[in-house]
Amino acid sequence: AQSVSQHNHHVILSEAASLELGCNYSYGGTVNLFWYVQYPGQHLQLLLKYFSGDPLVKGIKGFEAEFIKSKFSFNLRKPSVQWSDTAEYFCAVNAGGGADGLTFGKGTHLIIQP
Amino acid sequence: DGGITQSPKYLFRKEGQNVTLSCEQNLNHDAMYWYRQDPGQGLRLIYYSQIVNDFQKGDIAEGYSVSREKKESFPLTVTSAQKNPTAFYLCASMGQGYATNEKLFFGSGTQLSVL
């Protein structure tokens, strides 16, 4: 079975700082990778996803993620964060492209200080 | 508007009681999912259904039951056997093309607490 590990449970940054949230997964085969965000009091929303092709994926709100197959990683990045990026971020993997759901990491709580 | 509706938003359970969480979608999606969200634990898959009248256990199915009698509906029952039911429960669905490129659509969740 696949698993997802997010390295940082809590991250505090100042506005305009650069962000990188780590995500590693364990699965030897083909994977689809996702980052979801949950703003305070709101639904989970898809930030970006990787299925194939260019390993550098761009998502909404200036976020991007890079799939490094050799490292089983899919880290999320943003060059300059804003106060409105304060949220919970979840990395998820779908192994083999099937419909048996996603496996989520435990989440990273990001707080941006003005 | 198309989407997923979960009800109720808040639910309280007494000891030994079964409670049922509702999830309805009008997206015509085949696959539906129930996740449990606990602080510091992320989301964990309870049950999922890829088609009407069929469902599979997820990672933490013990103490829960589901049914999928209609495509639009996937109710979750939290039974008295679930000893730690307090959590935020999220329902999700995924439509055609899920094997290649679809995404999950999430409902707004139900917060279940034990009295």
CSV table of C-alpha atoms in Angstrom, one decimal:
chain,number,residue,atom,x,y,z
A,1,ALA,CA,0.0,0.0,0.0
A,2,GLN,CA,1.1,3.5,-0.7
A,3,SER,CA,1.9,6.1,2.0
A,4,VAL,CA,2.6,9.8,2.0
A,5,SER,CA,4.9,11.7,4.4
A,6,GLN,CA,4.8,15.4,4.9
A,7,HIS,CA,7.9,16.5,6.8
A,8,ASN,CA,6.7,19.7,8.5
A,9,HIS,CA,3.5,19.7,10.6
A,10,HIS,CA,3.7,23.4,11.3
A,11,VAL,CA,5.4,26.2,9.3
A,12,ILE,CA,5.5,29.9,10.2
A,13,LEU,CA,6.8,32.4,7.6
A,14,SER,CA,6.7,36.1,7.1
A,15,GLU,CA,5.0,37.6,4.1
A,16,ALA,CA,7.2,37.7,1.0
A,17,ALA,CA,9.2,34.7,2.2
A,18,SER,CA,9.7,31.8,-0.1
A,19,LEU,CA,7.9,28.5,0.7
A,20,GLU,CA,8.8,24.9,0.2
A,21,LEU,CA,6.7,22.1,1.7
A,22,GLY,CA,8.1,18.6,1.5
A,23,CYS,CA,6.2,15.6,0.4
A,24,ASN,CA,7.5,12.1,-0.1
A,25,TYR,CA,5.5,9.0,-1.1
A,26,SER,CA,6.2,5.3,-1.0
A,27,TYR,CA,5.0,3.3,-4.0
A,28,GLY,CA,7.0,1.7,-6.7
A,29,GLY,CA,4.7,2.0,-9.7
A,30,THR,CA,2.9,4.8,-11.6
A,31,VAL,CA,1.4,7.5,-9.4
A,32,ASN,CA,-0.7,10.5,-9.7
A,33,LEU,CA,0.2,13.3,-7.2
A,34,PHE,CA,-1.8,16.1,-5.8
A,35,TRP,CA,-1.6,19.0,-3.4
A,36,TYR,CA,-4.8,20.2,-1.8
A,37,VAL,CA,-5.3,23.2,0.4
A,38,GLN,CA,-7.9,23.9,3.1
A,39,TYR,CA,-8.4,27.5,4.0
A,40,PRO,CA,-9.9,28.2,7.5
A,41,GLY,CA,-13.6,27.3,7.4
A,42,GLN,CA,-13.5,26.3,3.7
A,43,HIS,CA,-13.7,23.1,1.6
A,44,LEU,CA,-10.6,21.2,0.5
A,45,GLN,CA,-9.5,22.6,-2.8
A,46,LEU,CA,-7.1,21.2,-5.4
A,47,LEU,CA,-4.0,23.3,-5.8
A,48,LEU,CA,-2.3,21.3,-8.5
A,49,LYS,CA,-1.8,17.8,-9.8
A,50,TYR,CA,0.7,15.7,-11.6
A,51,PHE,CA,-0.1,12.8,-13.9
A,52,SER,CA,2.5,12.7,-16.6
A,53,GLY,CA,4.7,14.9,-18.7
A,54,ASP,CA,6.6,17.9,-17.4
A,55,PRO,CA,7.6,17.2,-13.8
A,56,LEU,CA,7.3,20.9,-12.9
A,57,VAL,CA,3.6,21.5,-12.4
A,58,LYS,CA,2.0,24.9,-12.0
A,59,GLY,CA,-1.1,25.4,-10.0
A,60,ILE,CA,-3.4,28.1,-8.8
A,61,LYS,CA,-2.4,31.2,-6.8
A,62,GLY,CA,1.2,31.0,-7.9
A,63,PHE,CA,2.0,27.6,-6.4
A,64,GLU,CA,4.1,25.0,-8.2
A,65,ALA,CA,5.4,21.5,-7.4
A,66,GLU,CA,8.2,19.4,-8.8
A,67,PHE,CA,7.9,15.7,-9.2
A,68,ILE,CA,11.3,14.0,-8.7
A,69,LYS,CA,10.8,10.3,-9.4
A,70,SER,CA,14.2,9.2,-8.2
A,71,LYS,CA,13.5,10.8,-4.8
A,72,PHE,CA,9.8,9.9,-4.6
A,73,SER,CA,9.1,13.5,-3.9
A,74,PHE,CA,6.6,16.1,-4.9
A,75,ASN,CA,7.5,19.3,-3.0
A,76,LEU,CA,5.3,22.3,-3.1
A,77,ARG,CA,6.8,25.7,-3.7
A,78,LYS,CA,5.9,29.4,-3.9
A,79,PRO,CA,8.5,32.1,-4.4
A,80,SER,CA,6.7,34.8,-2.3
A,81,VAL,CA,3.9,33.9,0.2
A,82,GLN,CA,1.0,36.2,1.2
A,83,TRP,CA,-0.9,36.4,4.4
A,84,SER,CA,-3.9,34.8,2.5
A,85,ASP,CA,-1.8,31.6,2.0
A,86,THR,CA,-2.4,30.7,5.7
A,87,ALA,CA,-4.1,27.3,5.5
A,88,GLU,CA,-3.6,23.6,5.9
A,89,TYR,CA,-1.8,21.9,3.0
A,90,PHE,CA,-2.2,18.2,2.1
A,91,CYS,CA,-0.1,16.1,-0.3
A,92,ALA,CA,-1.9,13.1,-1.7
A,93,VAL,CA,-1.1,10.2,-4.0
A,94,ASN,CA,-3.2,7.9,-6.2
A,95,ALA,CA,-1.4,4.8,-7.0
A,96,GLY,CA,-1.8,3.3,-10.5
A,97,GLY,CA,-4.4,5.8,-11.6
A,98,GLY,CA,-7.3,3.9,-10.2
A,99,ALA,CA,-10.5,5.0,-8.6
A,100,ASP,CA,-9.8,3.6,-5.2
A,101,GLY,CA,-9.3,7.0,-3.6
A,102,LEU,CA,-6.3,9.1,-2.6
A,103,THR,CA,-3.9,8.5,0.2
A,104,PHE,CA,-3.3,11.8,2.0
A,105,GLY,CA,-0.4,13.0,4.1
A,106,LYS,CA,-1.0,14.3,7.6
A,107,GLY,CA,-1.0,17.9,6.4
A,108,THR,CA,1.1,21.0,7.0
A,109,HIS,CA,-0.3,23.9,8.9
A,110,LEU,CA,1.1,27.1,7.3
A,111,ILE,CA,0.8,30.4,9.1
A,112,ILE,CA,1.9,33.6,7.3
A,113,GLN,CA,2.7,36.5,9.6
A,114,PRO,CA,2.0,40.0,8.2
B,1,ASP,CA,-25.4,24.4,-8.8
B,2,GLY,CA,-23.6,21.1,-9.1
B,3,GLY,CA,-21.9,19.8,-6.1
B,4,ILE,CA,-21.8,17.6,-3.0
B,5,THR,CA,-24.1,18.2,-0.1
B,6,GLN,CA,-23.3,16.8,3.3
B,7,SER,CA,-25.7,16.9,6.2
B,8,PRO,CA,-25.9,17.7,9.0
B,9,LYS,CA,-23.1,20.1,9.5
B,10,TYR,CA,-22.8,19.2,13.2
B,11,LEU,CA,-23.9,15.9,14.8
B,12,PHE,CA,-23.8,14.7,18.3
B,13,ARG,CA,-23.8,11.0,19.2
B,14,LYS,CA,-24.6,9.4,22.5
B,15,GLU,CA,-22.8,6.4,23.8
B,16,GLY,CA,-24.0,3.2,22.1
B,17,GLN,CA,-25.9,5.1,19.4
B,18,ASN,CA,-25.6,4.6,15.7
B,19,VAL,CA,-25.7,7.8,13.6
B,20,THR,CA,-25.9,8.3,9.9
B,21,LEU,CA,-24.2,11.0,7.9
B,22,SER,CA,-25.7,12.0,4.6
B,23,CYS,CA,-23.8,12.7,1.3
B,24,GLU,CA,-25.6,13.6,-1.9
B,25,GLN,CA,-24.1,14.6,-5.2
B,26,ASN,CA,-25.7,15.9,-8.4
B,27,LEU,CA,-22.5,15.7,-10.5
B,28,ASN,CA,-23.4,12.4,-12.0
B,29,HIS,CA,-20.2,11.0,-10.6
B,30,ASP,CA,-19.7,7.2,-10.4
B,31,ALA,CA,-17.1,7.1,-7.6
B,32,MET,CA,-17.8,8.3,-4.0
B,33,TYR,CA,-15.6,8.3,-0.9
B,34,TRP,CA,-15.7,8.9,2.8
B,35,TYR,CA,-12.8,10.3,4.6
B,36,ARG,CA,-12.2,11.1,8.2
B,37,GLN,CA,-10.1,14.1,9.2
B,38,ASP,CA,-8.4,14.3,12.6
B,39,PRO,CA,-6.0,17.1,13.7
B,40,GLY,CA,-2.5,16.1,12.8
B,41,GLN,CA,-3.7,12.9,11.1
B,42,GLY,CA,-4.7,14.3,7.7
B,43,LEU,CA,-7.4,12.5,5.8
B,44,ARG,CA,-7.9,8.8,6.1
B,45,LEU,CA,-10.1,6.7,3.8
B,46,ILE,CA,-13.0,4.9,5.5
B,47,TYR,CA,-15.0,3.5,2.5
B,48,TYR,CA,-15.4,4.1,-1.2
B,49,SER,CA,-17.8,3.1,-3.9
B,50,GLN,CA,-17.0,3.0,-7.6
B,51,ILE,CA,-20.4,2.0,-8.7
B,52,VAL,CA,-24.0,1.6,-7.4
B,53,ASN,CA,-24.5,-1.4,-5.2
B,54,ASP,CA,-20.8,-1.9,-4.7
B,55,PHE,CA,-18.4,-0.5,-2.1
B,56,GLN,CA,-15.0,-1.4,-0.6
B,57,LYS,CA,-13.3,-0.8,2.7
B,58,GLY,CA,-10.7,1.8,3.0
B,59,ASP,CA,-7.9,2.0,5.5
B,60,ILE,CA,-10.1,2.5,8.6
B,61,ALA,CA,-13.4,0.9,8.0
B,62,GLU,CA,-13.9,-0.7,11.4
B,63,GLY,CA,-16.9,0.7,13.2
B,64,TYR,CA,-18.4,2.1,10.0
B,65,SER,CA,-20.9,1.0,7.4
B,66,VAL,CA,-22.1,2.4,4.1
B,67,SER,CA,-24.6,1.7,1.4
B,68,ARG,CA,-24.8,2.8,-2.3
B,69,GLU,CA,-28.4,2.2,-3.4
B,70,LYS,CA,-28.4,5.2,-5.7
B,71,LYS,CA,-25.7,6.9,-7.7
B,72,GLU,CA,-26.3,10.2,-6.1
B,73,SER,CA,-26.2,9.0,-2.5
B,74,PHE,CA,-23.5,7.4,-0.3
B,75,PRO,CA,-24.6,7.6,3.4
B,76,LEU,CA,-22.1,6.7,6.2
B,77,THR,CA,-23.3,5.1,9.4
B,78,VAL,CA,-21.0,5.4,12.4
B,79,THR,CA,-21.9,2.5,14.6
B,80,SER,CA,-21.5,2.0,18.3
B,81,ALA,CA,-18.5,-0.2,17.6
B,82,GLN,CA,-16.5,2.9,16.6
B,83,LYS,CA,-14.9,3.8,19.9
B,84,ASN,CA,-13.4,7.1,18.8
B,85,PRO,CA,-15.9,8.7,16.5
B,86,THR,CA,-15.2,12.3,17.2
B,87,ALA,CA,-13.8,13.7,13.9
B,88,PHE,CA,-14.6,15.8,10.9
B,89,TYR,CA,-16.1,13.6,8.1
B,90,LEU,CA,-15.6,14.5,4.5
B,91,CYS,CA,-17.5,13.0,1.5
B,92,ALA,CA,-16.0,13.2,-2.0
B,93,SER,CA,-16.8,12.1,-5.5
B,94,MET,CA,-15.0,11.7,-8.7
B,95,GLY,CA,-16.4,11.4,-12.2
B,96,GLN,CA,-15.6,9.9,-15.6
B,97,GLY,CA,-12.1,9.7,-16.6
B,98,TYR,CA,-11.0,9.1,-13.1
B,99,ALA,CA,-8.5,6.5,-14.2
B,100,THR,CA,-6.6,9.2,-16.1
B,101,ASN,CA,-7.1,12.7,-14.9
B,102,GLU,CA,-10.1,13.6,-12.8
B,103,LYS,CA,-10.0,15.2,-9.4
B,104,LEU,CA,-11.9,14.7,-6.2
B,105,PHE,CA,-14.8,17.1,-5.4
B,106,PHE,CA,-15.3,17.4,-1.7
B,107,GLY,CA,-18.4,18.3,0.4
B,108,SER,CA,-18.3,20.8,3.2
B,109,GLY,CA,-18.0,18.1,5.9
B,110,THR,CA,-19.8,17.0,9.0
B,111,GLN,CA,-18.4,17.4,12.5
B,112,LEU,CA,-19.3,14.5,14.7
B,113,SER,CA,-18.9,14.8,18.4
B,114,VAL,CA,-19.7,12.4,21.3
B,115,LEU,CA,-21.8,13.6,24.1
